[in-house]
Short mmCIF file of C-alpha atoms and ligand atoms in Angstrom, two decimals:
data_model
loop_
_atom_site.label_atom_id
_atom_site.label_comp_id
_atom_site.label_asym_id
_atom_site.label_seq_id
_atom_site.Cartn_x
_atom_site.Cartn_y
_atom_site.Cartn_z
CA MET A 105 -193.23 -28.31 86.42
CA SER A 106 -194.99 -31.49 85.66
CA LYS A 107 -196.46 -31.69 82.24
CA HIS A 108 -200.07 -32.29 83.15
CA HIS A 109 -200.83 -28.66 83.70
CA VAL A 110 -200.85 -28.06 79.99
CA ARG A 111 -203.43 -30.72 79.32
CA SER A 112 -206.18 -29.60 77.06
CA SER A 113 -209.67 -30.58 78.00
CA SER A 114 -210.15 -32.49 74.76
CA GLN A 115 -210.05 -36.24 75.00
CA SER A 116 -208.36 -36.83 71.66
CA LEU A 117 -205.00 -38.50 71.33
CA PRO A 118 -202.05 -36.15 71.25
CA THR A 119 -201.03 -34.99 67.82
CA VAL A 120 -197.70 -33.68 66.65
CA PRO A 121 -198.04 -29.99 65.85
CA GLY A 122 -197.19 -29.07 62.28
CA THR A 123 -197.28 -32.72 61.35
CA LYS A 124 -197.35 -32.18 57.61
CA ILE A 125 -194.20 -30.11 57.33
CA TYR A 126 -192.48 -32.29 59.85
CA TYR A 127 -193.46 -35.33 57.84
CA LEU A 128 -192.08 -33.86 54.62
CA VAL A 129 -188.79 -32.93 56.21
CA PHE A 130 -188.56 -36.35 57.70
CA LEU A 131 -189.28 -38.00 54.37
CA VAL A 132 -186.61 -35.93 52.71
CA ILE A 133 -184.06 -36.98 55.30
CA VAL A 134 -185.05 -40.60 55.04
CA THR A 135 -184.94 -40.48 51.25
CA VAL A 136 -181.53 -38.86 51.19
CA LEU A 137 -180.25 -41.44 53.61
CA ASN A 138 -181.67 -44.25 51.56
CA ILE A 139 -180.27 -42.90 48.31
CA SER A 140 -176.86 -42.45 49.84
CA PHE A 141 -177.16 -45.95 51.14
CA PHE A 142 -177.87 -47.30 47.64
CA LEU A 143 -175.04 -45.27 46.16
CA GLY A 144 -172.72 -46.98 48.57
CA PHE A 145 -172.11 -43.99 50.85
CA GLY A 146 -174.00 -45.84 53.57
CA ASN A 147 -171.19 -46.23 56.02
CA TYR A 148 -170.14 -42.64 56.38
CA THR A 149 -169.55 -41.68 59.98
CA TYR A 150 -172.28 -38.97 59.87
CA HIS A 151 -174.78 -41.64 58.98
CA VAL A 152 -177.86 -41.18 61.18
CA GLN A 153 -177.97 -43.87 63.81
CA CYS A 154 -181.04 -45.91 64.50
CA SER A 155 -181.29 -44.41 67.96
CA THR A 156 -184.20 -44.63 70.37
CA ASP A 157 -184.95 -41.02 69.43
CA THR A 158 -185.31 -41.98 65.79
CA ILE A 159 -187.66 -44.82 66.61
CA VAL A 160 -189.77 -42.69 68.92
CA GLU A 161 -190.01 -40.00 66.25
CA VAL A 162 -191.12 -42.55 63.71
CA LEU A 163 -193.73 -43.85 66.14
CA SER A 164 -195.05 -40.35 66.86
CA LEU A 165 -195.32 -39.74 63.17
CA TYR A 166 -197.02 -43.07 62.63
CA ILE A 167 -199.63 -42.23 65.28
CA ALA A 168 -200.07 -38.70 63.97
CA LYS A 169 -200.70 -40.03 60.46
CA ASN A 170 -203.66 -41.87 61.97
CA GLY A 171 -203.59 -44.97 59.78
CA GLU A 172 -202.47 -43.30 56.57
CA ALA A 173 -198.83 -44.37 56.71
CA THR A 174 -197.34 -47.77 57.40
CA LEU A 175 -194.54 -48.27 59.89
CA ARG A 176 -192.61 -50.17 57.26
CA ASN A 177 -192.58 -47.07 55.03
CA LEU A 178 -191.73 -44.61 57.76
CA MET A 179 -188.91 -46.54 59.38
CA PRO A 180 -185.52 -45.47 58.05
CA GLN A 181 -183.49 -48.24 56.47
CA GLN A 182 -180.81 -48.27 59.16
CA CYS A 183 -183.45 -49.33 61.68
CA SER A 184 -184.02 -52.53 59.69
CA ALA A 185 -187.40 -53.50 58.31
CA THR A 186 -190.42 -53.61 60.58
CA GLY A 187 -192.20 -56.95 60.49
CA ASP A 188 -195.92 -57.03 59.62
CA GLU A 189 -196.67 -58.68 62.92
CA THR A 190 -194.95 -55.93 64.91
CA GLU A 191 -196.91 -53.35 62.98
CA SER A 192 -200.25 -55.01 63.60
CA LYS A 193 -199.43 -55.33 67.32
CA LEU A 194 -198.79 -51.61 67.48
CA LYS A 195 -201.96 -50.86 65.58
CA ASN A 196 -203.96 -53.08 67.94
CA SER A 197 -202.62 -51.37 71.01
CA ILE A 198 -203.47 -47.97 69.55
CA THR A 199 -207.03 -48.95 68.68
CA GLY A 200 -207.32 -50.61 72.10
CA LEU A 201 -206.32 -47.34 73.73
CA ILE A 202 -208.87 -45.45 71.68
CA ASP A 203 -211.57 -47.89 72.77
CA THR A 204 -210.58 -47.49 76.39
CA CYS A 205 -210.72 -43.73 76.04
CA ARG A 206 -214.17 -43.95 74.46
CA ILE A 207 -215.50 -46.02 77.35
CA THR A 208 -213.96 -43.78 80.00
CA GLN A 209 -215.26 -40.77 78.13
CA ARG A 210 -218.78 -42.16 78.44
CA GLU A 211 -218.22 -42.79 82.15
CA THR A 212 -216.94 -39.26 82.54
CA GLU A 213 -220.22 -37.97 81.20
CA VAL A 214 -221.97 -39.92 83.95
CA ASP A 215 -219.50 -38.45 86.45
CA LEU A 216 -220.50 -34.98 85.37
CA ARG A 217 -223.89 -35.63 86.94
CA VAL A 218 -222.11 -36.66 90.13
CA LYS A 219 -220.44 -33.27 90.08
CA SER A 220 -223.68 -31.60 91.02
CA LYS A 221 -223.93 -33.55 94.29
CA PRO A 222 -222.16 -32.27 97.43
CA THR A 223 -219.23 -34.68 97.69
CA VAL A 224 -216.45 -32.98 99.58
CA THR A 225 -216.40 -30.43 102.40
CA LEU A 226 -213.37 -28.14 102.26
CA ILE A 227 -212.29 -26.07 105.20
CA THR A 228 -209.74 -23.34 105.70
CA THR A 229 -208.93 -20.39 107.92
CA PHE A 230 -206.99 -17.14 107.76
CA ALA A 231 -206.71 -16.87 111.50
CA ASP A 232 -203.30 -15.23 111.49
CA HIS A 233 -204.01 -12.60 108.93
CA LEU A 234 -206.55 -9.94 109.56
CA HIS A 235 -207.36 -7.97 106.46
CA ALA A 236 -204.63 -5.38 106.96
CA ASP A 237 -202.03 -6.61 104.52
CA GLY A 238 -202.69 -5.65 100.90
CA GLU A 239 -201.14 -8.69 99.29
CA LYS A 240 -202.90 -11.12 101.60
CA ILE A 241 -206.23 -9.49 100.78
CA ILE A 242 -205.77 -10.46 97.15
CA VAL A 243 -204.60 -13.95 98.14
CA HIS A 244 -207.52 -14.70 100.43
CA ASN A 245 -210.11 -13.09 98.23
CA ASN A 246 -208.82 -15.15 95.30
CA THR A 247 -209.15 -18.29 97.39
CA LEU A 248 -212.71 -17.54 98.50
CA VAL A 249 -213.78 -16.84 94.93
CA ASN A 250 -211.84 -19.74 93.43
CA TRP A 251 -213.09 -22.55 95.68
CA ALA A 252 -216.67 -21.29 95.39
CA LYS A 253 -216.52 -22.12 91.70
CA PHE A 254 -216.72 -25.83 92.56
CA ARG A 255 -220.04 -25.62 94.35
CA PRO A 256 -222.28 -27.59 94.62
CA PHE A 257 -219.70 -30.41 94.37
CA VAL A 258 -217.96 -28.79 97.36
CA LYS A 259 -219.32 -27.50 100.63
CA LEU A 260 -217.14 -24.72 101.99
CA VAL A 261 -216.42 -23.77 105.56
CA LEU A 262 -214.32 -20.79 106.61
CA PHE A 263 -213.18 -20.55 110.21
CA SER A 264 -213.04 -16.85 110.96
CA ASN A 265 -214.04 -14.13 113.37
CA ASP A 266 -213.20 -11.34 110.96
CA THR A 267 -216.32 -9.49 109.82
CA PHE A 268 -214.61 -8.31 106.62
CA TRP A 269 -213.97 -11.90 105.46
CA ILE A 270 -217.18 -13.33 106.89
CA LYS A 271 -219.17 -11.01 104.63
CA ILE A 272 -217.19 -11.82 101.48
CA ALA A 273 -217.17 -15.56 102.21
CA LYS A 274 -220.91 -15.70 102.80
CA SER A 275 -221.57 -13.77 99.60
CA HIS A 276 -219.82 -16.61 97.73
CA GLY A 277 -221.80 -19.35 99.44
CA TRP A 278 -219.37 -20.28 102.20
CA ASP A 279 -220.48 -21.27 105.66
CA VAL A 280 -218.59 -19.56 108.45
CA ILE A 281 -217.76 -20.95 111.88
CA PRO A 282 -216.10 -18.76 114.55
CA VAL A 283 -212.55 -19.69 115.47
CA ALA A 284 -212.32 -21.33 118.86
CA ASP A 285 -210.52 -19.30 121.45
CA GLY A 286 -206.94 -20.42 121.89
CA ASN A 287 -204.85 -19.65 124.93
CA ASP A 288 -204.45 -15.83 124.78
CA GLY A 289 -205.79 -15.77 121.21
CA LYS A 290 -202.33 -16.40 119.77
CA LYS A 291 -202.66 -20.11 119.15
CA PRO A 292 -203.78 -20.94 115.61
CA PRO A 293 -206.79 -23.25 115.18
CA VAL A 294 -206.53 -26.95 115.96
CA LEU A 295 -206.86 -29.00 112.78
CA LYS A 296 -208.92 -31.87 114.19
CA GLU A 297 -211.35 -29.50 115.94
CA MET A 298 -212.02 -27.65 112.68
CA MET A 299 -212.46 -30.95 110.86
CA GLN A 300 -214.89 -32.24 113.44
CA SER A 301 -216.98 -29.04 113.40
CA ALA A 302 -217.17 -29.22 109.62
CA MET A 303 -218.26 -32.86 109.85
CA ASN A 304 -221.05 -31.87 112.19
CA LEU A 305 -222.20 -29.19 109.79
CA HIS A 306 -222.12 -31.10 106.49
CA LYS A 307 -222.53 -34.76 105.58
CA THR A 308 -220.26 -35.57 102.64
CA GLN A 309 -218.11 -38.54 101.62
CA TRP A 310 -214.90 -36.52 101.74
CA TYR A 311 -213.50 -33.80 104.01
CA GLY A 312 -210.43 -31.73 103.38
CA TYR A 313 -208.29 -29.03 104.90
CA ILE A 314 -206.44 -26.81 102.44
CA ASN A 315 -204.22 -23.82 103.24
CA ALA A 316 -205.91 -20.53 102.48
CA ASP A 317 -203.39 -19.42 99.87
CA ILE A 318 -203.98 -22.37 97.53
CA LEU A 319 -205.93 -22.04 94.28
CA LEU A 320 -207.63 -25.09 92.81
CA THR A 321 -208.65 -26.28 89.38
CA SER A 322 -211.05 -28.92 88.09
CA ASP A 323 -208.34 -31.40 89.15
CA LEU A 324 -210.16 -31.29 92.48
CA ILE A 325 -213.19 -32.89 90.89
CA SER A 326 -211.38 -35.35 88.62
CA ASN A 327 -209.25 -36.70 91.46
CA ILE A 328 -212.13 -37.14 93.88
CA VAL A 329 -214.42 -38.63 91.25
CA SER A 330 -211.76 -41.14 90.15
CA LEU A 331 -210.81 -42.17 93.67
CA SER A 332 -214.49 -42.51 94.57
CA LYS A 333 -214.87 -45.00 91.74
CA LYS A 334 -211.80 -47.03 92.65
CA TYR A 335 -212.43 -47.39 96.35
CA ASP A 336 -215.43 -48.06 98.49
CA VAL A 337 -215.11 -44.61 100.02
CA SER A 338 -217.81 -45.10 102.61
CA LYS A 339 -215.60 -47.72 104.29
CA THR A 340 -212.01 -47.09 103.23
CA ARG A 341 -209.80 -44.66 105.06
CA ILE A 342 -208.08 -42.55 102.45
CA LEU A 343 -205.95 -39.45 102.77
CA PHE A 344 -204.57 -37.70 99.74
CA THR A 345 -202.03 -34.92 99.64
CA GLY A 346 -199.31 -33.64 97.33
CA ARG A 347 -196.79 -30.98 96.53
CA ARG A 348 -197.77 -27.45 95.69
CA THR A 349 -196.75 -25.24 92.78
CA ASN A 350 -195.38 -21.85 93.87
CA VAL A 351 -196.34 -18.84 91.80
CA ASN A 352 -195.08 -15.33 92.58
CA ASN A 353 -197.02 -13.63 89.82
CA PHE A 354 -200.43 -14.38 91.21
CA THR A 355 -201.95 -10.91 91.13
CA THR A 356 -202.77 -11.30 87.44
CA ILE A 357 -204.60 -14.61 87.96
CA ASP A 358 -208.31 -14.72 87.32
CA PRO A 359 -209.39 -16.95 90.22
CA THR A 360 -212.57 -17.97 88.41
CA SER A 361 -210.69 -19.38 85.43
CA ASP A 362 -209.07 -22.81 85.31
CA LYS A 363 -207.26 -21.71 82.20
CA SER A 364 -205.73 -18.67 83.88
CA ILE A 365 -204.62 -20.73 86.90
CA ARG A 366 -203.01 -23.43 84.74
CA TYR A 367 -201.39 -20.79 82.55
CA HIS A 368 -199.77 -19.09 85.55
CA ALA A 369 -198.64 -22.45 86.94
CA ASN A 370 -196.97 -23.28 83.65
CA ARG A 371 -195.51 -19.90 82.98
CA PHE A 372 -194.35 -18.82 86.44
CA GLY A 373 -194.75 -21.85 88.66
CA SER A 374 -192.26 -24.15 90.27
CA LEU A 375 -193.01 -27.35 92.10
CA TYR A 376 -192.12 -26.86 95.76
CA THR A 377 -190.36 -29.32 98.06
CA GLU A 378 -191.79 -32.71 99.00
CA ASP A 379 -191.98 -31.81 102.69
CA ALA A 380 -194.45 -28.94 102.24
CA GLU A 381 -197.92 -30.44 102.20
CA ASP A 382 -200.62 -27.81 101.96
CA PHE A 383 -203.72 -29.93 101.59
CA PHE A 384 -205.14 -33.09 103.11
CA ILE A 385 -208.32 -34.57 101.78
CA THR A 386 -209.71 -37.59 103.59
CA THR A 387 -212.68 -39.90 103.43
CA LYS A 388 -215.25 -39.48 106.16
CA THR A 389 -214.00 -42.58 108.00
CA PHE A 390 -210.58 -41.05 108.58
CA PRO A 391 -210.04 -41.23 112.36
CA TRP A 392 -209.71 -37.55 113.22
CA ASP A 393 -210.54 -38.46 116.81
CA LYS A 394 -207.19 -40.28 117.03
CA ILE A 395 -205.20 -37.29 115.80
CA LEU A 396 -203.39 -35.17 118.37
CA PRO A 397 -204.58 -31.54 118.60
CA VAL A 398 -201.87 -30.14 116.31
CA VAL A 399 -202.43 -26.64 114.97
CA ILE A 400 -202.27 -25.47 111.38
CA GLY A 401 -199.88 -22.72 110.27
CA ARG A 402 -197.01 -24.00 112.43
CA PRO A 403 -194.30 -26.43 111.31
CA GLY A 404 -194.39 -30.15 111.77
CA TYR A 405 -198.05 -31.07 111.65
CA ASP A 406 -198.24 -31.81 107.93
CA ASN A 407 -195.44 -34.39 107.67
CA TRP A 408 -196.40 -35.85 111.03
CA LEU A 409 -200.02 -36.29 109.94
CA VAL A 410 -199.06 -38.01 106.69
CA GLY A 411 -196.47 -40.25 108.39
CA GLU A 412 -198.98 -41.14 111.13
CA SER A 413 -201.66 -41.99 108.56
CA ARG A 414 -199.27 -44.15 106.55
CA CYS A 415 -197.67 -45.92 109.45
CA LYS A 416 -200.28 -46.17 112.20
CA LEU A 417 -203.78 -45.40 111.09
CA ASN A 418 -204.44 -48.10 108.49
CA THR A 419 -205.05 -45.42 105.92
CA THR A 420 -204.51 -45.56 102.18
CA VAL A 421 -202.34 -42.51 101.60
CA ILE A 422 -202.08 -41.25 98.03
CA ASP A 423 -199.73 -38.66 96.55
CA VAL A 424 -201.68 -36.74 93.91
CA THR A 425 -198.90 -34.30 92.93
CA GLU A 426 -199.01 -35.34 89.28
CA THR A 427 -202.76 -34.91 88.88
CA PHE A 428 -203.71 -32.17 91.32
CA LEU A 429 -202.56 -28.63 90.73
CA ALA A 430 -202.35 -26.78 94.04
CA LEU A 431 -201.25 -23.30 93.04
CA HIS A 432 -199.60 -21.57 95.98
CA GLN A 433 -199.93 -17.78 95.84
CA THR A 434 -196.47 -16.90 97.09
CA THR A 435 -196.31 -13.41 98.59
CA LEU A 436 -193.27 -11.18 98.97
CA LYS A 437 -193.31 -11.26 102.76
CA GLY A 438 -193.70 -14.91 103.22
CA GLY A 439 -195.70 -17.75 101.97
CA ASN A 440 -192.74 -20.11 101.98
CA SER A 441 -191.82 -21.45 105.42
CA GLU A 442 -193.95 -18.68 106.85
CA GLY A 443 -195.00 -20.80 109.82
CA HIS A 444 -191.43 -21.14 111.03
CA PHE A 445 -191.16 -17.45 111.83
CA HIS A 446 -194.32 -17.06 113.86
CA GLU A 447 -194.52 -16.82 117.57
CA GLY A 448 -194.91 -20.33 118.97
CA GLY A 449 -193.32 -21.81 115.87
CA ASP A 450 -192.47 -24.91 117.86
CA TYR A 451 -196.03 -25.42 119.15
CA ASN A 452 -196.59 -28.73 117.33
CA ILE A 453 -193.15 -30.09 118.11
CA LYS A 454 -193.70 -29.42 121.80
CA LEU A 455 -197.17 -30.95 121.67
CA LEU A 456 -195.86 -34.17 120.14
CA LYS A 457 -193.08 -34.32 122.69
CA LYS A 458 -195.49 -33.78 125.55
CA ASN A 459 -197.49 -36.75 124.27
CA ASP A 460 -194.36 -38.94 124.08
CA VAL A 461 -194.59 -39.08 120.32
CA VAL A 462 -191.30 -39.42 118.48
CA PRO A 463 -192.50 -38.07 115.17
CA ASN A 464 -191.29 -39.70 111.99
CA PHE A 465 -191.40 -36.61 109.80
CA LEU A 466 -189.48 -38.17 106.92
CA ALA A 467 -192.04 -40.95 106.58
CA GLY A 468 -194.52 -38.19 105.80
CA LEU A 469 -192.75 -36.77 102.75
CA THR A 470 -194.70 -37.07 99.51
CA ASP A 471 -191.90 -39.17 98.00
CA CYS A 472 -192.44 -41.76 100.72
CA ILE A 473 -196.09 -42.25 99.85
CA TYR A 474 -196.69 -45.67 98.33
CA PHE A 475 -199.56 -44.77 95.99
CA LYS A 476 -199.36 -42.02 93.47
CA THR A 477 -201.69 -40.81 90.75
CA TYR A 478 -201.09 -40.05 87.08
CA TYR A 479 -203.18 -38.94 84.12
CA THR A 480 -203.77 -41.61 81.47
CA PHE A 481 -203.70 -40.81 77.75
CA CYS A 482 -207.48 -40.51 78.07
CA ASP A 483 -207.03 -37.76 80.65
CA ILE A 484 -208.35 -39.91 83.49
CA VAL A 485 -206.77 -40.06 86.96
CA GLU A 486 -205.28 -43.49 87.66
CA ILE A 487 -203.24 -44.88 90.55
CA SER A 488 -199.86 -46.54 90.43
CA GLN A 489 -197.40 -47.69 93.04
CA ARG A 490 -193.96 -46.37 93.81
CA HIS A 491 -191.28 -49.02 93.97
CA GLU A 492 -188.29 -47.04 95.08
CA PHE A 493 -188.09 -45.58 98.52
CA GLY A 494 -185.23 -44.17 100.50
CA PRO A 495 -184.51 -45.89 103.86
CA ALA A 496 -185.84 -42.76 105.57
CA CYS A 497 -189.35 -43.65 104.41
CA ALA A 498 -189.57 -46.70 106.63
CA CYS A 499 -192.30 -46.52 109.26
CA ASN A 500 -190.42 -48.20 112.05
CA LYS A 501 -187.38 -46.02 112.13
CA ALA A 502 -186.16 -45.42 115.66
CA LYS A 503 -185.43 -41.71 115.78
CA PRO A 504 -185.39 -39.84 112.51
CA LYS A 505 -183.65 -36.50 112.39
CA ARG A 506 -185.46 -33.54 110.92
C1 NAG B 294 -212.43 -10.38 95.14
O1 NAG B 294 -212.35 -10.98 93.85
C2 NAG B 294 -213.45 -10.70 93.02
C3 NAG B 294 -213.31 -11.53 91.74
O2 NAG B 294 -212.00 -11.57 91.27
C4 NAG B 294 -213.51 -9.20 92.76
O3 NAG B 294 -214.62 -8.91 91.95
C5 NAG B 294 -213.60 -8.45 94.09
O4 NAG B 294 -213.53 -7.07 93.87
C6 NAG B 294 -212.47 -8.87 95.02
N1 NAG B 294 -212.67 -8.28 96.33
C7 NAG B 294 -211.65 -7.79 97.05
C8 NAG B 294 -212.00 -7.29 98.39
O5 NAG B 294 -210.52 -7.74 96.63
C1 NAG B 295 -214.51 -15.80 117.93
O1 NAG B 295 -215.86 -15.49 118.22
C2 NAG B 295 -216.50 -16.36 119.16
C3 NAG B 295 -217.93 -15.92 119.35
O2 NAG B 295 -218.57 -15.76 118.15
C4 NAG B 295 -215.76 -16.35 120.47
O3 NAG B 295 -216.33 -17.31 121.34
C5 NAG B 295 -214.30 -16.68 120.26
O4 NAG B 295 -213.59 -16.52 121.43
C6 NAG B 295 -213.68 -15.80 119.18
N1 NAG B 295 -212.35 -16.28 118.87
C7 NAG B 295 -211.28 -15.52 118.92
C8 NAG B 295 -209.97 -16.17 118.58
O5 NAG B 295 -211.33 -14.36 119.22
C1 NAG B 296 -207.83 -51.53 107.65
O1 NAG B 296 -208.79 -50.97 106.78
C2 NAG B 296 -209.45 -51.88 105.94
C3 NAG B 296 -210.40 -51.10 105.03
O2 NAG B 296 -209.83 -49.94 104.59
C4 NAG B 296 -210.21 -52.91 106.75
O3 NAG B 296 -210.78 -53.85 105.92
C5 NAG B 296 -209.25 -53.57 107.73
O4 NAG B 296 -209.98 -54.43 108.58
C6 NAG B 296 -208.50 -52.54 108.56
N1 NAG B 296 -207.51 -53.18 109.40
C7 NAG B 296 -207.35 -52.88 110.67
C8 NAG B 296 -206.27 -53.62 111.40
O5 NAG B 296 -208.02 -52.04 111.23
C1 NAG B 297 -194.08 -11.33 86.70
O1 NAG B 297 -194.59 -10.77 85.52
C2 NAG B 297 -193.88 -9.63 85.06
C3 NAG B 297 -194.54 -9.12 83.82
O2 NAG B 297 -195.91 -9.31 83.87
C4 NAG B 297 -192.43 -9.99 84.80
O3 NAG B 297 -191.70 -8.86 84.43
C5 NAG B 297 -191.82 -10.61 86.02
O4 NAG B 297 -190.53 -11.07 85.73
C6 NAG B 297 -192.66 -11.76 86.52
N1 NAG B 297 -192.11 -12.26 87.76
C7 NAG B 297 -191.94 -13.56 88.00
C8 NAG B 297 -191.36 -13.91 89.32
O5 NAG B 297 -192.20 -14.43 87.20
#
């Protein structure tokens, strides 16, 4: 589990819990060491080393003391004296960070007003699952309720012909579009067709497809708001995706509560593999018209889409795994690799082949994505670049194996 899921919403700098007691214990240790040093026992083998751990602990303590203690006093003798200049450099970088956080905090308050404007249209479908299966009813109902929490920032579109779900979805403010008829009704919906229908229905800066078993948190808003500030989103093609967090114990989740979702992710969740991409959120200029009619719910389309965007479609692809919790409600029956076991499991593979596409699936893994996001100390989403890639990530590989 990545650490960000335990973030508190407060913007303050992290503090060391139980600082006071910790500080006392630390002082005692330091004092004993110093005394033994003066008494000439200094070079015993059990002498505490000036390790990186020691220095980091001293620094944490220094920050937690919030100006009350000096580095020179906290640093154990065996780490040698801290120069005044070093100490003032550290102090400057801390106050600089606090300033930065203050400014971004003010901007965040402005962003909150942006939150009330429809900014992203999210679509999904449960085409394969009529409401017969008890566990899936909880999953899909959770999803409908959960995403609706982010209105009016999000516009929601469910593709369904199922009157049971249509009623529930509409009662939570979703729009519903009938699923197009596939050949013999067994083919799942075509991703680009759903995207294009949603684009005709709503005008927003961003459009996204997310699998129907994924629960979202306010990370949805913070990621989109941050990326919207960094890029000219009306012109730049962006696609962001990431890894999901699998949770088996989802029946106890309150889908209306960020806190409950993050708690379950922390307590029961595990980050799933980098080839399972369950959400794709793009700017409105993303060229859906150039995407082959791959279907959702069957293997291959996710990695192909990401690889294609990275390698051929002049799109800024961003891996948001570290800043975007996508909680996957994993059911007993399936949920993991479910698409592989369906009838027509090779639909997408055949489609690509028929179109003479040699798909580069590996190039579409999240670990191959050049840009990735992280949360700053001020709890703001920022972008950094990966520098290490396996050879499999290259776009121009001849024939990658799956
Ligand atoms: C869907 O979830 C809501 C909120 O958690 C709950 O009130 C409602 O009874 C659920 N409906 C179904 C059909 O499970
Ligand atoms: C869904 O309903 C529409 C009409 O509302 C119909 O045209 C379409 O064939 C139906 N799709 C499926 C998969 O049954
Ligand atoms: C790629 O996209 C950028 C903007 O995102 C644009 O300025 C540039 O002209 C595009 N390049 C090509 C070859 O389409
Ligand atoms: C789910 O929660 C129950 C108790 O609420 C616990 O006994 C069980 O081990 C949990 N299962 C998983 C997979 O975490």
